[in-house]
Amino acid sequence: MGANRKKPFRGSAPKVMVEPPLFIRLCQSFVDNLGIILKTAFVFGCIFLVQDLLTGLAETRQAPPRSTQILEPDRLPDPVIDEEPAEEELPKESFLSDGVQHALNCTFTDYRNAHYDECVDEPSDVYRLPPADPNDRGYLERNAAILFASAVIAEQPRDL
């Protein structure tokens, strides 16, 4: 008697959509129509371009060759001479303050190497200490770090 019983359905079936929603169909048709319009415009543009090129090419073949005429000027213009101002006209006082002038000078390599201690705050990763000249007797090299050894006395094992 139990073998003839039908098994009941378990769970629910997913929703089946027969066709996509109206908004999706509207967007697809818009994109398809826009593609057709753009392809047609591209073909017409190519036709007009070829027509203009052929017309322009025919006009250049029919035109007589141009002869260029070089005109000689009646007189040459006067040359402009840039006169440097005399030293008396230049301002004698600098408009930069002393600190700004010193900072500006420190940007130049020669000045910075000559006045390294004044220009560079130690330690600097950007500006390295300039190397000593071979004739520089007063140059002192930086001392290497001195490491001191320490003696640790180990405890002697105890007799048990």
JSON list of C-alpha atoms in Angstrom, two decimals:
[
{"chain": "A", "resi": 1, "resn": "MET", "atom": "CA", "xyz": [0.00, 0.00, 0.00]},
{"chain": "A", "resi": 2, "resn": "GLY", "atom": "CA", "xyz": [2.88, 2.32, 0.70]},
{"chain": "A", "resi": 3, "resn": "ALA", "atom": "CA", "xyz": [4.40, 1.70, -2.76]},
{"chain": "A", "resi": 4, "resn": "ASN", "atom": "CA", "xyz": [1.48, 3.21, -4.67]},
{"chain": "A", "resi": 5, "resn": "ARG", "atom": "CA", "xyz": [1.67, 6.53, -2.86]},
{"chain": "A", "resi": 6, "resn": "LYS", "atom": "CA", "xyz": [2.87, 9.55, -4.83]},
{"chain": "A", "resi": 7, "resn": "LYS", "atom": "CA", "xyz": [5.71, 11.56, -3.38]},
{"chain": "A", "resi": 8, "resn": "PRO", "atom": "CA", "xyz": [4.78, 15.21, -2.76]},
{"chain": "A", "resi": 9, "resn": "PHE", "atom": "CA", "xyz": [6.85, 17.98, -4.40]},
{"chain": "A", "resi": 10, "resn": "ARG", "atom": "CA", "xyz": [9.41, 19.51, -2.12]},
{"chain": "A", "resi": 11, "resn": "GLY", "atom": "CA", "xyz": [10.49, 23.13, -2.31]},
{"chain": "A", "resi": 12, "resn": "SER", "atom": "CA", "xyz": [9.36, 25.78, -4.74]},
{"chain": "A", "resi": 13, "resn": "ALA", "atom": "CA", "xyz": [10.34, 26.23, -8.35]},
{"chain": "A", "resi": 14, "resn": "PRO", "atom": "CA", "xyz": [12.17, 29.43, -9.40]},
{"chain": "A", "resi": 15, "resn": "LYS", "atom": "CA", "xyz": [10.20, 32.08, -11.25]},
{"chain": "A", "resi": 16, "resn": "VAL", "atom": "CA", "xyz": [10.33, 31.67, -14.98]},
{"chain": "A", "resi": 17, "resn": "MET", "atom": "CA", "xyz": [10.36, 34.86, -17.03]},
{"chain": "A", "resi": 18, "resn": "VAL", "atom": "CA", "xyz": [9.13, 34.31, -20.52]},
{"chain": "A", "resi": 19, "resn": "GLU", "atom": "CA", "xyz": [10.63, 37.53, -21.89]},
{"chain": "A", "resi": 20, "resn": "PRO", "atom": "CA", "xyz": [12.89, 40.24, -20.41]},
{"chain": "A", "resi": 21, "resn": "PRO", "atom": "CA", "xyz": [11.32, 43.22, -18.68]},
{"chain": "A", "resi": 22, "resn": "LEU", "atom": "CA", "xyz": [10.06, 46.17, -20.70]},
{"chain": "A", "resi": 23, "resn": "PHE", "atom": "CA", "xyz": [12.88, 48.49, -19.60]},
{"chain": "A", "resi": 24, "resn": "ILE", "atom": "CA", "xyz": [15.56, 46.05, -20.75]},
{"chain": "A", "resi": 25, "resn": "ARG", "atom": "CA", "xyz": [13.85, 45.60, -24.13]},
{"chain": "A", "resi": 26, "resn": "LEU", "atom": "CA", "xyz": [13.58, 49.38, -24.50]},
{"chain": "A", "resi": 27, "resn": "CYS", "atom": "CA", "xyz": [17.31, 49.85, -23.81]},
{"chain": "A", "resi": 28, "resn": "GLN", "atom": "CA", "xyz": [18.28, 47.06, -26.23]},
{"chain": "A", "resi": 29, "resn": "SER", "atom": "CA", "xyz": [16.19, 48.53, -29.04]},
{"chain": "A", "resi": 30, "resn": "PHE", "atom": "CA", "xyz": [17.63, 52.01, -28.40]},
{"chain": "A", "resi": 31, "resn": "VAL", "atom": "CA", "xyz": [21.21, 50.72, -28.61]},
{"chain": "A", "resi": 32, "resn": "ASP", "atom": "CA", "xyz": [20.46, 48.74, -31.77]},
{"chain": "A", "resi": 33, "resn": "ASN", "atom": "CA", "xyz": [18.87, 51.75, -33.48]},
{"chain": "A", "resi": 34, "resn": "LEU", "atom": "CA", "xyz": [21.71, 54.02, -32.41]},
{"chain": "A", "resi": 35, "resn": "GLY", "atom": "CA", "xyz": [24.22, 51.55, -33.87]},
{"chain": "A", "resi": 36, "resn": "ILE", "atom": "CA", "xyz": [22.40, 51.53, -37.20]},
{"chain": "A", "resi": 37, "resn": "ILE", "atom": "CA", "xyz": [22.27, 55.36, -37.27]},
{"chain": "A", "resi": 38, "resn": "LEU", "atom": "CA", "xyz": [26.00, 55.66, -36.53]},
{"chain": "A", "resi": 39, "resn": "LYS", "atom": "CA", "xyz": [26.95, 53.11, -39.18]},
{"chain": "A", "resi": 40, "resn": "THR", "atom": "CA", "xyz": [24.86, 54.95, -41.76]},
{"chain": "A", "resi": 41, "resn": "ALA", "atom": "CA", "xyz": [26.40, 58.30, -40.81]},
{"chain": "A", "resi": 42, "resn": "PHE", "atom": "CA", "xyz": [29.90, 56.79, -41.12]},
{"chain": "A", "resi": 43, "resn": "VAL", "atom": "CA", "xyz": [29.17, 55.53, -44.63]},
{"chain": "A", "resi": 44, "resn": "PHE", "atom": "CA", "xyz": [27.78, 58.93, -45.73]},
{"chain": "A", "resi": 45, "resn": "GLY", "atom": "CA", "xyz": [30.79, 60.68, -44.19]},
{"chain": "A", "resi": 46, "resn": "CYS", "atom": "CA", "xyz": [33.17, 58.43, -46.14]},
{"chain": "A", "resi": 47, "resn": "ILE", "atom": "CA", "xyz": [31.30, 59.17, -49.37]},
{"chain": "A", "resi": 48, "resn": "PHE", "atom": "CA", "xyz": [31.48, 62.95, -48.83]},
{"chain": "A", "resi": 49, "resn": "LEU", "atom": "CA", "xyz": [35.17, 62.74, -47.91]},
{"chain": "A", "resi": 50, "resn": "VAL", "atom": "CA", "xyz": [36.06, 60.82, -51.07]},
{"chain": "A", "resi": 51, "resn": "GLN", "atom": "CA", "xyz": [33.99, 63.25, -53.17]},
{"chain": "A", "resi": 52, "resn": "ASP", "atom": "CA", "xyz": [35.79, 66.29, -51.66]},
{"chain": "A", "resi": 53, "resn": "LEU", "atom": "CA", "xyz": [39.19, 64.65, -52.16]},
{"chain": "A", "resi": 54, "resn": "LEU", "atom": "CA", "xyz": [38.45, 63.90, -55.81]},
{"chain": "A", "resi": 55, "resn": "THR", "atom": "CA", "xyz": [37.23, 67.46, -56.42]},
{"chain": "A", "resi": 56, "resn": "GLY", "atom": "CA", "xyz": [40.30, 68.96, -54.75]},
{"chain": "A", "resi": 57, "resn": "LEU", "atom": "CA", "xyz": [42.64, 66.65, -56.66]},
{"chain": "A", "resi": 58, "resn": "ALA", "atom": "CA", "xyz": [41.05, 67.63, -59.98]},
{"chain": "A", "resi": 59, "resn": "GLU", "atom": "CA", "xyz": [41.42, 71.35, -59.14]},
{"chain": "A", "resi": 60, "resn": "THR", "atom": "CA", "xyz": [45.12, 70.98, -58.29]},
{"chain": "A", "resi": 61, "resn": "ARG", "atom": "CA", "xyz": [45.77, 69.18, -61.59]},
{"chain": "A", "resi": 62, "resn": "GLN", "atom": "CA", "xyz": [44.14, 71.97, -63.61]},
{"chain": "A", "resi": 63, "resn": "ALA", "atom": "CA", "xyz": [45.79, 74.89, -61.79]},
{"chain": "A", "resi": 64, "resn": "PRO", "atom": "CA", "xyz": [48.87, 76.39, -63.45]},
{"chain": "A", "resi": 65, "resn": "PRO", "atom": "CA", "xyz": [52.13, 76.14, -61.50]},
{"chain": "A", "resi": 66, "resn": "ARG", "atom": "CA", "xyz": [52.73, 79.07, -59.21]},
{"chain": "A", "resi": 67, "resn": "SER", "atom": "CA", "xyz": [55.81, 81.14, -59.60]},
{"chain": "A", "resi": 68, "resn": "THR", "atom": "CA", "xyz": [57.03, 82.59, -56.36]},
{"chain": "A", "resi": 69, "resn": "GLN", "atom": "CA", "xyz": [58.40, 86.06, -56.48]},
{"chain": "A", "resi": 70, "resn": "ILE", "atom": "CA", "xyz": [60.98, 87.03, -53.90]},
{"chain": "A", "resi": 71, "resn": "LEU", "atom": "CA", "xyz": [60.65, 90.63, -52.89]},
{"chain": "A", "resi": 72, "resn": "GLU", "atom": "CA", "xyz": [63.74, 92.60, -51.93]},
{"chain": "A", "resi": 73, "resn": "PRO", "atom": "CA", "xyz": [63.21, 95.16, -49.20]},
{"chain": "A", "resi": 74, "resn": "ASP", "atom": "CA", "xyz": [64.12, 98.77, -49.97]},
{"chain": "A", "resi": 75, "resn": "ARG", "atom": "CA", "xyz": [66.19, 99.08, -46.84]},
{"chain": "A", "resi": 76, "resn": "LEU", "atom": "CA", "xyz": [67.00, 96.78, -43.96]},
{"chain": "A", "resi": 77, "resn": "PRO", "atom": "CA", "xyz": [65.61, 97.57, -40.53]},
{"chain": "A", "resi": 78, "resn": "ASP", "atom": "CA", "xyz": [67.99, 99.03, -38.02]},
{"chain": "A", "resi": 79, "resn": "PRO", "atom": "CA", "xyz": [69.47, 96.35, -35.76]},
{"chain": "A", "resi": 80, "resn": "VAL", "atom": "CA", "xyz": [68.31, 96.54, -32.17]},
{"chain": "A", "resi": 81, "resn": "ILE", "atom": "CA", "xyz": [71.21, 96.74, -29.77]},
{"chain": "A", "resi": 82, "resn": "ASP", "atom": "CA", "xyz": [70.53, 95.58, -26.25]},
{"chain": "A", "resi": 83, "resn": "GLU", "atom": "CA", "xyz": [72.50, 97.91, -24.09]},
{"chain": "A", "resi": 84, "resn": "GLU", "atom": "CA", "xyz": [73.48, 96.53, -20.73]},
{"chain": "A", "resi": 85, "resn": "PRO", "atom": "CA", "xyz": [72.81, 98.96, -17.93]},
{"chain": "A", "resi": 86, "resn": "ALA", "atom": "CA", "xyz": [75.88, 100.54, -16.46]},
{"chain": "A", "resi": 87, "resn": "GLU", "atom": "CA", "xyz": [76.97, 99.40, -13.03]},
{"chain": "A", "resi": 88, "resn": "GLU", "atom": "CA", "xyz": [75.90, 102.73, -11.61]},
{"chain": "A", "resi": 89, "resn": "GLU", "atom": "CA", "xyz": [72.30, 102.08, -12.66]},
{"chain": "A", "resi": 90, "resn": "LEU", "atom": "CA", "xyz": [72.10, 98.69, -10.96]},
{"chain": "A", "resi": 91, "resn": "PRO", "atom": "CA", "xyz": [70.80, 98.74, -7.40]},
{"chain": "A", "resi": 92, "resn": "LYS", "atom": "CA", "xyz": [73.69, 98.49, -4.98]},
{"chain": "A", "resi": 93, "resn": "GLU", "atom": "CA", "xyz": [71.61, 97.09, -2.17]},
{"chain": "A", "resi": 94, "resn": "SER", "atom": "CA", "xyz": [70.26, 93.59, -2.45]},
{"chain": "A", "resi": 95, "resn": "PHE", "atom": "CA", "xyz": [66.54, 93.23, -2.02]},
{"chain": "A", "resi": 96, "resn": "LEU", "atom": "CA", "xyz": [67.08, 89.81, -0.35]},
{"chain": "A", "resi": 97, "resn": "SER", "atom": "CA", "xyz": [67.64, 89.59, 3.36]},
{"chain": "A", "resi": 98, "resn": "ASP", "atom": "CA", "xyz": [70.89, 88.09, 4.66]},
{"chain": "A", "resi": 99, "resn": "GLY", "atom": "CA", "xyz": [69.26, 84.80, 5.65]},
{"chain": "A", "resi": 100, "resn": "VAL", "atom": "CA", "xyz": [67.56, 84.39, 2.28]},
{"chain": "A", "resi": 101, "resn": "GLN", "atom": "CA", "xyz": [70.77, 85.28, 0.44]},
{"chain": "A", "resi": 102, "resn": "HIS", "atom": "CA", "xyz": [72.68, 82.70, 2.52]},
{"chain": "A", "resi": 103, "resn": "ALA", "atom": "CA", "xyz": [70.04, 80.02, 1.80]},
{"chain": "A", "resi": 104, "resn": "LEU", "atom": "CA", "xyz": [70.18, 80.86, -1.91]},
{"chain": "A", "resi": 105, "resn": "ASN", "atom": "CA", "xyz": [73.97, 80.58, -1.92]},
{"chain": "A", "resi": 106, "resn": "CYS", "atom": "CA", "xyz": [73.77, 77.21, -0.15]},
{"chain": "A", "resi": 107, "resn": "THR", "atom": "CA", "xyz": [71.92, 75.78, -3.15]},
{"chain": "A", "resi": 108, "resn": "PHE", "atom": "CA", "xyz": [75.11, 76.12, -5.24]},
{"chain": "A", "resi": 109, "resn": "THR", "atom": "CA", "xyz": [77.52, 73.20, -4.93]},
{"chain": "A", "resi": 110, "resn": "ASP", "atom": "CA", "xyz": [80.76, 75.18, -4.73]},
{"chain": "A", "resi": 111, "resn": "TYR", "atom": "CA", "xyz": [79.51, 77.50, -2.01]},
{"chain": "A", "resi": 112, "resn": "ARG", "atom": "CA", "xyz": [77.89, 74.63, -0.09]},
{"chain": "A", "resi": 113, "resn": "ASN", "atom": "CA", "xyz": [81.12, 72.58, -0.15]},
{"chain": "A", "resi": 114, "resn": "ALA", "atom": "CA", "xyz": [83.16, 75.59, 1.02]},
{"chain": "A", "resi": 115, "resn": "HIS", "atom": "CA", "xyz": [80.72, 76.40, 3.87]},
{"chain": "A", "resi": 116, "resn": "TYR", "atom": "CA", "xyz": [79.37, 72.90, 4.60]},
{"chain": "A", "resi": 117, "resn": "ASP", "atom": "CA", "xyz": [78.99, 73.35, 8.36]},
{"chain": "A", "resi": 118, "resn": "GLU", "atom": "CA", "xyz": [76.96, 76.55, 7.94]},
{"chain": "A", "resi": 119, "resn": "CYS", "atom": "CA", "xyz": [74.73, 75.27, 5.13]},
{"chain": "A", "resi": 120, "resn": "VAL", "atom": "CA", "xyz": [73.91, 71.69, 6.12]},
{"chain": "A", "resi": 121, "resn": "ASP", "atom": "CA", "xyz": [72.40, 70.46, 9.34]},
{"chain": "A", "resi": 122, "resn": "GLU", "atom": "CA", "xyz": [73.85, 67.10, 10.27]},
{"chain": "A", "resi": 123, "resn": "PRO", "atom": "CA", "xyz": [72.88, 64.32, 9.68]},
{"chain": "A", "resi": 124, "resn": "SER", "atom": "CA", "xyz": [71.77, 64.93, 6.10]},
{"chain": "A", "resi": 125, "resn": "ASP", "atom": "CA", "xyz": [70.73, 62.26, 3.63]},
{"chain": "A", "resi": 126, "resn": "VAL", "atom": "CA", "xyz": [70.57, 64.76, 0.76]},
{"chain": "A", "resi": 127, "resn": "TYR", "atom": "CA", "xyz": [73.90, 66.59, 1.00]},
{"chain": "A", "resi": 128, "resn": "ARG", "atom": "CA", "xyz": [76.97, 64.46, 1.68]},
{"chain": "A", "resi": 129, "resn": "LEU", "atom": "CA", "xyz": [80.12, 65.74, 3.30]},
{"chain": "A", "resi": 130, "resn": "PRO", "atom": "CA", "xyz": [82.48, 66.87, 0.54]},
{"chain": "A", "resi": 131, "resn": "PRO", "atom": "CA", "xyz": [85.61, 64.73, 0.13]},
{"chain": "A", "resi": 132, "resn": "ALA", "atom": "CA", "xyz": [88.90, 66.14, 1.37]},
{"chain": "A", "resi": 133, "resn": "ASP", "atom": "CA", "xyz": [91.46, 67.46, -1.05]},
{"chain": "A", "resi": 134, "resn": "PRO", "atom": "CA", "xyz": [94.79, 65.60, -1.11]},
{"chain": "A", "resi": 135, "resn": "ASN", "atom": "CA", "xyz": [96.54, 68.80, 0.01]},
{"chain": "A", "resi": 136, "resn": "ASP", "atom": "CA", "xyz": [94.16, 69.43, 2.87]},
{"chain": "A", "resi": 137, "resn": "ARG", "atom": "CA", "xyz": [96.28, 68.72, 5.97]},
{"chain": "A", "resi": 138, "resn": "GLY", "atom": "CA", "xyz": [93.76, 70.04, 8.45]},
{"chain": "A", "resi": 139, "resn": "TYR", "atom": "CA", "xyz": [90.95, 67.75, 7.39]},
{"chain": "A", "resi": 140, "resn": "LEU", "atom": "CA", "xyz": [89.84, 65.33, 10.06]},
{"chain": "A", "resi": 141, "resn": "GLU", "atom": "CA", "xyz": [88.00, 62.21, 9.14]},
{"chain": "A", "resi": 142, "resn": "ARG", "atom": "CA", "xyz": [85.06, 61.18, 11.18]},
{"chain": "A", "resi": 143, "resn": "ASN", "atom": "CA", "xyz": [85.87, 58.56, 13.72]},
{"chain": "A", "resi": 144, "resn": "ALA", "atom": "CA", "xyz": [84.24, 55.21, 13.39]},
{"chain": "A", "resi": 145, "resn": "ALA", "atom": "CA", "xyz": [81.95, 54.19, 16.19]},
{"chain": "A", "resi": 146, "resn": "ILE", "atom": "CA", "xyz": [83.98, 52.52, 18.93]},
{"chain": "A", "resi": 147, "resn": "LEU", "atom": "CA", "xyz": [82.48, 49.40, 20.35]},
{"chain": "A", "resi": 148, "resn": "PHE", "atom": "CA", "xyz": [83.68, 48.25, 23.76]},
{"chain": "A", "resi": 149, "resn": "ALA", "atom": "CA", "xyz": [83.69, 44.60, 24.68]},
{"chain": "A", "resi": 150, "resn": "SER", "atom": "CA", "xyz": [82.20, 43.60, 27.97]},
{"chain": "A", "resi": 151, "resn": "ALA", "atom": "CA", "xyz": [83.06, 40.56, 29.95]},
{"chain": "A", "resi": 152, "resn": "VAL", "atom": "CA", "xyz": [80.21, 38.55, 31.36]},
{"chain": "A", "resi": 153, "resn": "ILE", "atom": "CA", "xyz": [81.28, 36.10, 34.02]},
{"chain": "A", "resi": 154, "resn": "ALA", "atom": "CA", "xyz": [79.18, 32.99, 33.86]},
{"chain": "A", "resi": 155, "resn": "GLU", "atom": "CA", "xyz": [78.09, 31.45, 37.06]},
{"chain": "A", "resi": 156, "resn": "GLN", "atom": "CA", "xyz": [79.95, 28.30, 37.89]},
{"chain": "A", "resi": 157, "resn": "PRO", "atom": "CA", "xyz": [77.82, 25.21, 38.26]},
{"chain": "A", "resi": 158, "resn": "ARG", "atom": "CA", "xyz": [77.19, 24.21, 41.82]},
{"chain": "A", "resi": 159, "resn": "ASP", "atom": "CA", "xyz": [78.13, 20.81, 43.05]},
{"chain": "A", "resi": 160, "resn": "LEU", "atom": "CA", "xyz": [75.14, 18.87, 44.19]}
]
